[in-house]
mmCIF file of C-alpha atoms in Angstrom:
data_model
loop_
_atom_site.group_PDB
_atom_site.id
_atom_site.type_symbol
_atom_site.label_atom_id
_atom_site.label_comp_id
_atom_site.label_asym_id
_atom_site.label_seq_id
_atom_site.Cartn_x
_atom_site.Cartn_y
_atom_site.Cartn_z
ATOM 1 C CA MET A 53 163.148 135.747 48.922
ATOM 2 C CA THR A 54 163.287 138.566 46.509
ATOM 3 C CA VAL A 55 163.754 142.014 47.537
ATOM 4 C CA THR A 56 162.155 144.511 45.385
ATOM 5 C CA GLU A 57 163.785 147.834 45.660
ATOM 6 C CA PRO A 58 161.318 150.917 46.237
ATOM 7 C CA ALA A 59 160.745 152.648 43.134
ATOM 8 C CA ARG A 60 162.695 155.704 42.766
ATOM 9 C CA SER A 61 160.895 159.204 41.936
ATOM 10 C CA PRO A 62 162.202 160.575 38.295
ATOM 11 C CA ARG A 63 165.004 162.992 38.822
ATOM 12 C CA ARG A 64 164.316 166.312 37.504
ATOM 13 C CA ARG A 65 165.728 167.453 34.393
ATOM 14 C CA ARG A 66 168.172 170.046 34.989
ATOM 15 C CA VAL A 67 169.370 172.976 33.238
ATOM 16 C CA PRO A 68 173.170 172.201 32.572
ATOM 17 C CA ARG A 69 175.510 173.958 35.003
ATOM 18 C CA ASN A 70 176.094 177.708 34.425
ATOM 19 C CA THR A 71 173.462 178.208 31.794
ATOM 20 C CA LEU A 72 170.731 179.398 33.979
ATOM 21 C CA ASN A 73 170.800 183.340 33.757
ATOM 22 C CA PRO A 74 168.245 186.221 34.242
ATOM 23 C CA ASP A 75 167.259 186.329 31.041
ATOM 24 C CA ARG A 76 166.263 182.499 30.796
ATOM 25 C CA ILE A 77 164.411 183.158 34.144
ATOM 26 C CA LEU A 78 162.315 186.107 32.666
ATOM 27 C CA ASP A 79 161.581 184.209 29.492
ATOM 28 C CA ALA A 80 160.410 181.280 31.580
ATOM 29 C CA ALA A 81 158.431 183.750 33.723
ATOM 30 C CA VAL A 82 156.726 185.485 30.867
ATOM 31 C CA ALA A 83 155.776 182.195 29.422
ATOM 32 C CA LEU A 84 154.304 180.608 32.846
ATOM 33 C CA LEU A 85 152.476 183.898 33.260
ATOM 34 C CA ASP A 86 150.871 183.993 29.782
ATOM 35 C CA ARG A 87 150.095 180.672 30.109
ATOM 36 C CA ASP A 88 148.760 180.125 33.515
ATOM 37 C CA GLY A 89 148.000 183.726 34.840
ATOM 38 C CA PRO A 90 149.562 185.669 37.762
ATOM 39 C CA GLU A 91 147.605 183.485 40.556
ATOM 40 C CA ALA A 92 149.534 180.374 39.616
ATOM 41 C CA PHE A 93 152.758 182.006 39.229
ATOM 42 C CA THR A 94 155.045 180.750 42.230
ATOM 43 C CA MET A 95 158.723 180.477 42.620
ATOM 44 C CA ARG A 96 158.305 176.744 42.692
ATOM 45 C CA ALA A 97 156.293 176.958 39.693
ATOM 46 C CA LEU A 98 158.951 179.064 37.782
ATOM 47 C CA ALA A 99 161.556 176.478 39.107
ATOM 48 C CA ASN A 100 159.449 173.568 37.382
ATOM 49 C CA GLU A 101 159.257 175.555 34.308
ATOM 50 C CA LEU A 102 162.931 175.710 34.010
ATOM 51 C CA GLY A 103 163.467 172.474 35.494
ATOM 52 C CA VAL A 104 165.446 173.433 38.087
ATOM 53 C CA GLY A 105 165.469 173.651 41.810
ATOM 54 C CA THR A 106 163.792 176.673 43.793
ATOM 55 C CA MET A 107 167.082 177.917 44.999
ATOM 56 C CA ALA A 108 168.380 178.062 41.558
ATOM 57 C CA VAL A 109 166.225 180.935 40.983
ATOM 58 C CA TYR A 110 166.755 182.344 44.118
ATOM 59 C CA SER A 111 170.561 182.827 43.224
ATOM 60 C CA HIS A 112 169.322 185.282 40.644
ATOM 61 C CA PHE A 113 166.322 187.229 42.166
ATOM 62 C CA ARG A 114 165.852 187.699 45.576
ATOM 63 C CA ASN A 115 161.883 186.846 45.680
ATOM 64 C CA LYS A 116 158.806 186.912 43.408
ATOM 65 C CA ASP A 117 158.079 190.622 43.492
ATOM 66 C CA GLU A 118 161.817 191.380 42.009
ATOM 67 C CA ILE A 119 160.842 189.067 39.383
ATOM 68 C CA ASN A 120 157.352 190.655 39.023
ATOM 69 C CA ASP A 121 159.281 193.887 38.572
ATOM 70 C CA ALA A 122 161.811 192.601 36.049
ATOM 71 C CA VAL A 123 158.639 191.270 33.812
ATOM 72 C CA ASN A 124 157.144 194.206 34.067
ATOM 73 C CA GLU A 125 160.205 196.207 32.819
ATOM 74 C CA ARG A 126 160.610 193.526 30.018
ATOM 75 C CA LEU A 127 157.201 193.602 28.706
ATOM 76 C CA LEU A 128 156.685 197.204 28.571
ATOM 77 C CA SER A 129 160.210 197.658 26.905
ATOM 78 C CA GLU A 130 158.416 195.971 23.883
ATOM 79 C CA ILE A 131 156.177 199.194 23.386
ATOM 80 C CA GLU A 132 157.522 200.900 20.586
ATOM 81 C CA LEU A 133 157.566 204.750 20.903
ATOM 82 C CA PRO A 134 156.629 206.577 17.427
ATOM 83 C CA ALA A 135 159.531 208.598 15.890
ATOM 84 C CA PRO A 136 159.017 212.384 16.921
ATOM 85 C CA ALA A 137 159.432 213.598 13.356
ATOM 86 C CA GLY A 138 157.882 213.066 9.780
ATOM 87 C CA SER A 139 154.310 212.441 11.467
ATOM 88 C CA THR A 140 151.275 214.240 12.955
ATOM 89 C CA PRO A 141 150.640 213.864 16.698
ATOM 90 C CA ARG A 142 147.492 212.005 15.791
ATOM 91 C CA GLU A 143 149.580 209.499 13.906
ATOM 92 C CA GLN A 144 152.014 209.159 16.322
ATOM 93 C CA ILE A 145 149.070 208.561 19.020
ATOM 94 C CA THR A 146 147.676 205.796 16.628
ATOM 95 C CA GLU A 147 150.814 204.306 16.553
ATOM 96 C CA LEU A 148 151.708 204.365 20.182
ATOM 97 C CA CYS A 149 148.233 202.785 20.917
ATOM 98 C CA ARG A 150 148.881 200.421 18.505
ATOM 99 C CA SER A 151 151.858 198.990 20.159
ATOM 100 C CA VAL A 152 150.198 199.157 23.553
ATOM 101 C CA TYR A 153 147.214 197.174 22.261
ATOM 102 C CA ARG A 154 149.654 194.631 20.747
ATOM 103 C CA LEU A 155 151.557 194.107 24.178
ATOM 104 C CA PHE A 156 148.107 193.490 26.296
ATOM 105 C CA SER A 157 146.720 191.368 23.609
ATOM 106 C CA GLU A 158 149.989 189.078 23.158
ATOM 107 C CA HIS A 159 150.634 189.219 27.064
ATOM 108 C CA PRO A 160 147.554 188.727 29.046
ATOM 109 C CA ALA A 161 149.309 188.818 32.321
ATOM 110 C CA ALA A 162 150.909 192.170 31.481
ATOM 111 C CA LEU A 163 147.726 194.183 32.796
ATOM 112 C CA PRO A 164 147.224 192.364 36.281
ATOM 113 C CA LEU A 165 150.808 192.620 36.755
ATOM 114 C CA LEU A 166 151.060 196.284 36.036
ATOM 115 C CA THR A 167 148.071 197.062 38.198
ATOM 116 C CA SER A 168 149.380 194.924 41.216
ATOM 117 C CA ARG A 169 152.671 196.520 41.692
ATOM 118 C CA PRO A 170 153.738 200.519 42.153
ATOM 119 C CA MET A 171 154.388 202.131 39.065
ATOM 120 C CA ARG A 172 158.584 202.207 39.361
ATOM 121 C CA VAL A 173 159.188 201.241 35.637
ATOM 122 C CA ASP A 174 160.434 204.019 33.486
ATOM 123 C CA GLU A 175 158.939 202.586 30.389
ATOM 124 C CA ALA A 176 155.368 202.796 31.673
ATOM 125 C CA ILE A 177 155.971 206.297 32.683
ATOM 126 C CA THR A 178 157.347 207.255 29.320
ATOM 127 C CA VAL A 179 154.539 205.876 27.528
ATOM 128 C CA ILE A 180 152.294 208.312 29.607
ATOM 129 C CA ASP A 181 154.396 211.112 29.327
ATOM 130 C CA ARG A 182 154.597 210.810 25.401
ATOM 131 C CA GLN A 183 150.853 210.108 25.201
ATOM 132 C CA LEU A 184 150.058 213.425 27.077
ATOM 133 C CA GLY A 185 152.807 215.547 24.895
ATOM 134 C CA LEU A 186 151.337 214.312 21.932
ATOM 135 C CA LEU A 187 147.953 215.399 23.079
ATOM 136 C CA LEU A 188 148.722 218.809 24.150
ATOM 137 C CA ALA A 189 150.689 219.059 20.703
ATOM 138 C CA ALA A 190 147.502 218.132 18.823
ATOM 139 C CA GLY A 191 145.911 221.313 20.507
ATOM 140 C CA LEU A 192 144.114 219.988 23.687
ATOM 141 C CA SER A 193 144.390 221.930 26.759
ATOM 142 C CA PRO A 194 146.124 220.465 29.727
ATOM 143 C CA ALA A 195 142.824 219.405 31.556
ATOM 144 C CA ASP A 196 141.421 217.601 28.049
ATOM 145 C CA ALA A 197 144.950 216.193 27.565
ATOM 146 C CA ALA A 198 144.577 214.374 30.916
ATOM 147 C CA ARG A 199 140.829 213.127 30.339
ATOM 148 C CA ALA A 200 141.802 212.232 26.857
ATOM 149 C CA GLN A 201 145.022 210.068 27.787
ATOM 150 C CA THR A 202 142.825 208.056 30.328
ATOM 151 C CA ALA A 203 140.066 207.620 27.820
ATOM 152 C CA ILE A 204 142.139 206.290 25.138
ATOM 153 C CA MET A 205 144.216 203.981 27.549
ATOM 154 C CA HIS A 206 140.650 202.606 28.970
ATOM 155 C CA TYR A 207 139.917 201.892 25.326
ATOM 156 C CA THR A 208 143.142 200.445 23.993
ATOM 157 C CA VAL A 209 143.602 198.096 27.179
ATOM 158 C CA GLY A 210 139.926 197.200 26.952
ATOM 159 C CA ALA A 211 140.270 196.137 23.454
ATOM 160 C CA ALA A 212 143.247 194.191 24.176
ATOM 161 C CA LEU A 213 141.558 192.321 27.030
ATOM 162 C CA TRP A 214 138.564 191.506 24.839
ATOM 163 C CA ALA A 215 140.713 189.978 21.913
ATOM 164 C CA VAL A 216 142.353 188.001 24.811
ATOM 165 C CA ARG A 217 139.134 186.638 26.314
ATOM 166 C CA ARG A 218 137.672 185.915 22.693
ATOM 167 C CA ARG A 219 140.837 184.054 21.700
ATOM 168 C CA GLN A 220 140.745 182.030 25.115
ATOM 169 C CA ALA A 221 136.940 181.149 24.360
ATOM 170 C CA GLU A 222 137.969 180.196 20.925
ATOM 171 C CA SER A 223 140.931 177.824 21.991
ATOM 172 C CA GLY A 224 138.159 176.269 24.295
ATOM 173 C CA GLU A 225 135.353 175.497 21.874
ATOM 174 C CA CYS A 226 133.582 172.167 21.865
ATOM 175 C CA GLU A 227 132.136 169.848 19.445
ATOM 176 C CA GLY A 228 133.929 171.175 16.367
ATOM 177 C CA GLN A 229 131.692 174.424 16.761
ATOM 178 C CA SER A 230 133.448 177.589 16.696
ATOM 179 C CA VAL A 231 132.632 180.719 18.776
ATOM 180 C CA ARG A 232 131.989 182.587 15.594
ATOM 181 C CA GLU A 233 129.500 179.644 14.581
ATOM 182 C CA LYS A 234 127.710 179.781 17.932
ATOM 183 C CA PHE A 235 127.547 183.576 17.533
ATOM 184 C CA ARG A 236 125.918 183.277 14.329
ATOM 185 C CA GLU A 237 123.122 180.719 15.414
ATOM 186 C CA ARG A 238 122.308 182.578 18.330
ATOM 187 C CA LEU A 239 121.712 185.807 16.478
ATOM 188 C CA SER A 240 119.813 183.933 13.887
ATOM 189 C CA ASP A 241 117.370 182.270 16.408
ATOM 190 C CA LEU A 242 116.584 185.352 17.507
ATOM 191 C CA PRO A 243 112.638 186.374 16.526
ATOM 192 C CA PRO A 244 113.078 189.298 14.149
ATOM 193 C CA ASP A 245 109.922 190.894 15.204
ATOM 194 C CA ARG A 246 111.377 191.565 18.662
ATOM 195 C CA TYR A 247 114.871 192.120 17.411
ATOM 196 C CA PRO A 248 114.943 193.652 14.081
ATOM 197 C CA SER A 249 118.164 195.305 14.093
ATOM 198 C CA LEU A 250 120.319 192.400 15.212
ATOM 199 C CA ARG A 251 118.740 190.057 12.971
ATOM 200 C CA GLY A 252 119.099 192.443 10.112
ATOM 201 C CA LEU A 253 122.701 192.744 10.618
ATOM 202 C CA VAL A 254 124.168 189.340 11.585
ATOM 203 C CA PRO A 255 126.952 189.422 8.788
ATOM 204 C CA GLU A 256 127.878 192.967 9.928
ATOM 205 C CA LEU A 257 127.948 192.012 13.470
ATOM 206 C CA LEU A 258 130.085 188.956 12.653
ATOM 207 C CA ALA A 259 132.506 191.158 10.774
ATOM 208 C CA ALA A 260 132.637 193.373 13.817
ATOM 209 C CA GLN A 261 133.726 190.691 16.024
ATOM 210 C CA ASP A 262 137.061 190.680 14.583
ATOM 211 C CA THR A 263 139.542 190.295 17.237
ATOM 212 C CA GLY A 264 142.301 191.598 14.982
ATOM 213 C CA ILE A 265 144.220 194.910 15.098
ATOM 214 C CA ALA A 266 141.796 196.391 12.488
ATOM 215 C CA GLN A 267 138.829 196.556 14.509
ATOM 216 C CA PHE A 268 140.738 198.032 17.307
ATOM 217 C CA GLU A 269 141.884 200.720 14.907
ATOM 218 C CA TYR A 270 138.368 201.253 13.683
ATOM 219 C CA GLY A 271 137.375 202.318 17.130
ATOM 220 C CA LEU A 272 140.577 204.192 17.843
ATOM 221 C CA ASN A 273 140.317 206.545 14.916
ATOM 222 C CA GLY A 274 136.541 207.169 15.721
ATOM 223 C CA LEU A 275 137.573 208.095 19.298
ATOM 224 C CA LEU A 276 140.314 210.287 18.396
ATOM 225 C CA ARG A 277 138.087 212.145 15.959
ATOM 226 C CA GLY A 278 135.871 213.023 18.513
ATOM 227 C CA LEU A 279 138.558 213.945 21.048
ATOM 228 C CA LEU A 280 140.978 215.755 19.024
ATOM 229 C CA PRO A 281 140.449 219.166 17.110
ATOM 230 C CA ALA A 282 139.841 218.940 13.480
#
């Protein structure tokens, strides 16, 4: 009689001893959050991403909230503050908004993390303070500076999320037809007598759907022209 040994589950690939550190954990956390979103982020999922046991992660961070705070600090540190000399306040505001846009468009999980945690990261407060200071330097009153800073951030973050959603839609295209082609077909099928402007501006509308930073800056420049003194 032949005795068949029970099949063994494959052993998890382990990170070599003494190579796991906070930086590696945060790298994996950012990658996991960007790919799967905050809803799927757990300590177990992070451990699987690293190829280690969950307790190995706990040896560096006490809990998920502590990792989230560290990820917030890591991501916000990517925002480059403009040099205080050599350019006008408007140019510095544009440069700062460009950096904020780049952060949120490249790291989709950054906004949910920031809005779900108390603002305790110095980098976030520094960005807001710099924007307000630049708006005051541009000639706005305190009340107008506060409202303008809010409007600028609404536009910047919204434009970044638009870019992310469109990129996600493009990655999920089916039957070999791109989102751009589908949009063109939908506009071209509209009856011209009912939607004359849409039908007449198909090429221009397609160009305006560009998710790159050029389209973002076009809107930002128009917003700043309306908000700042001439």
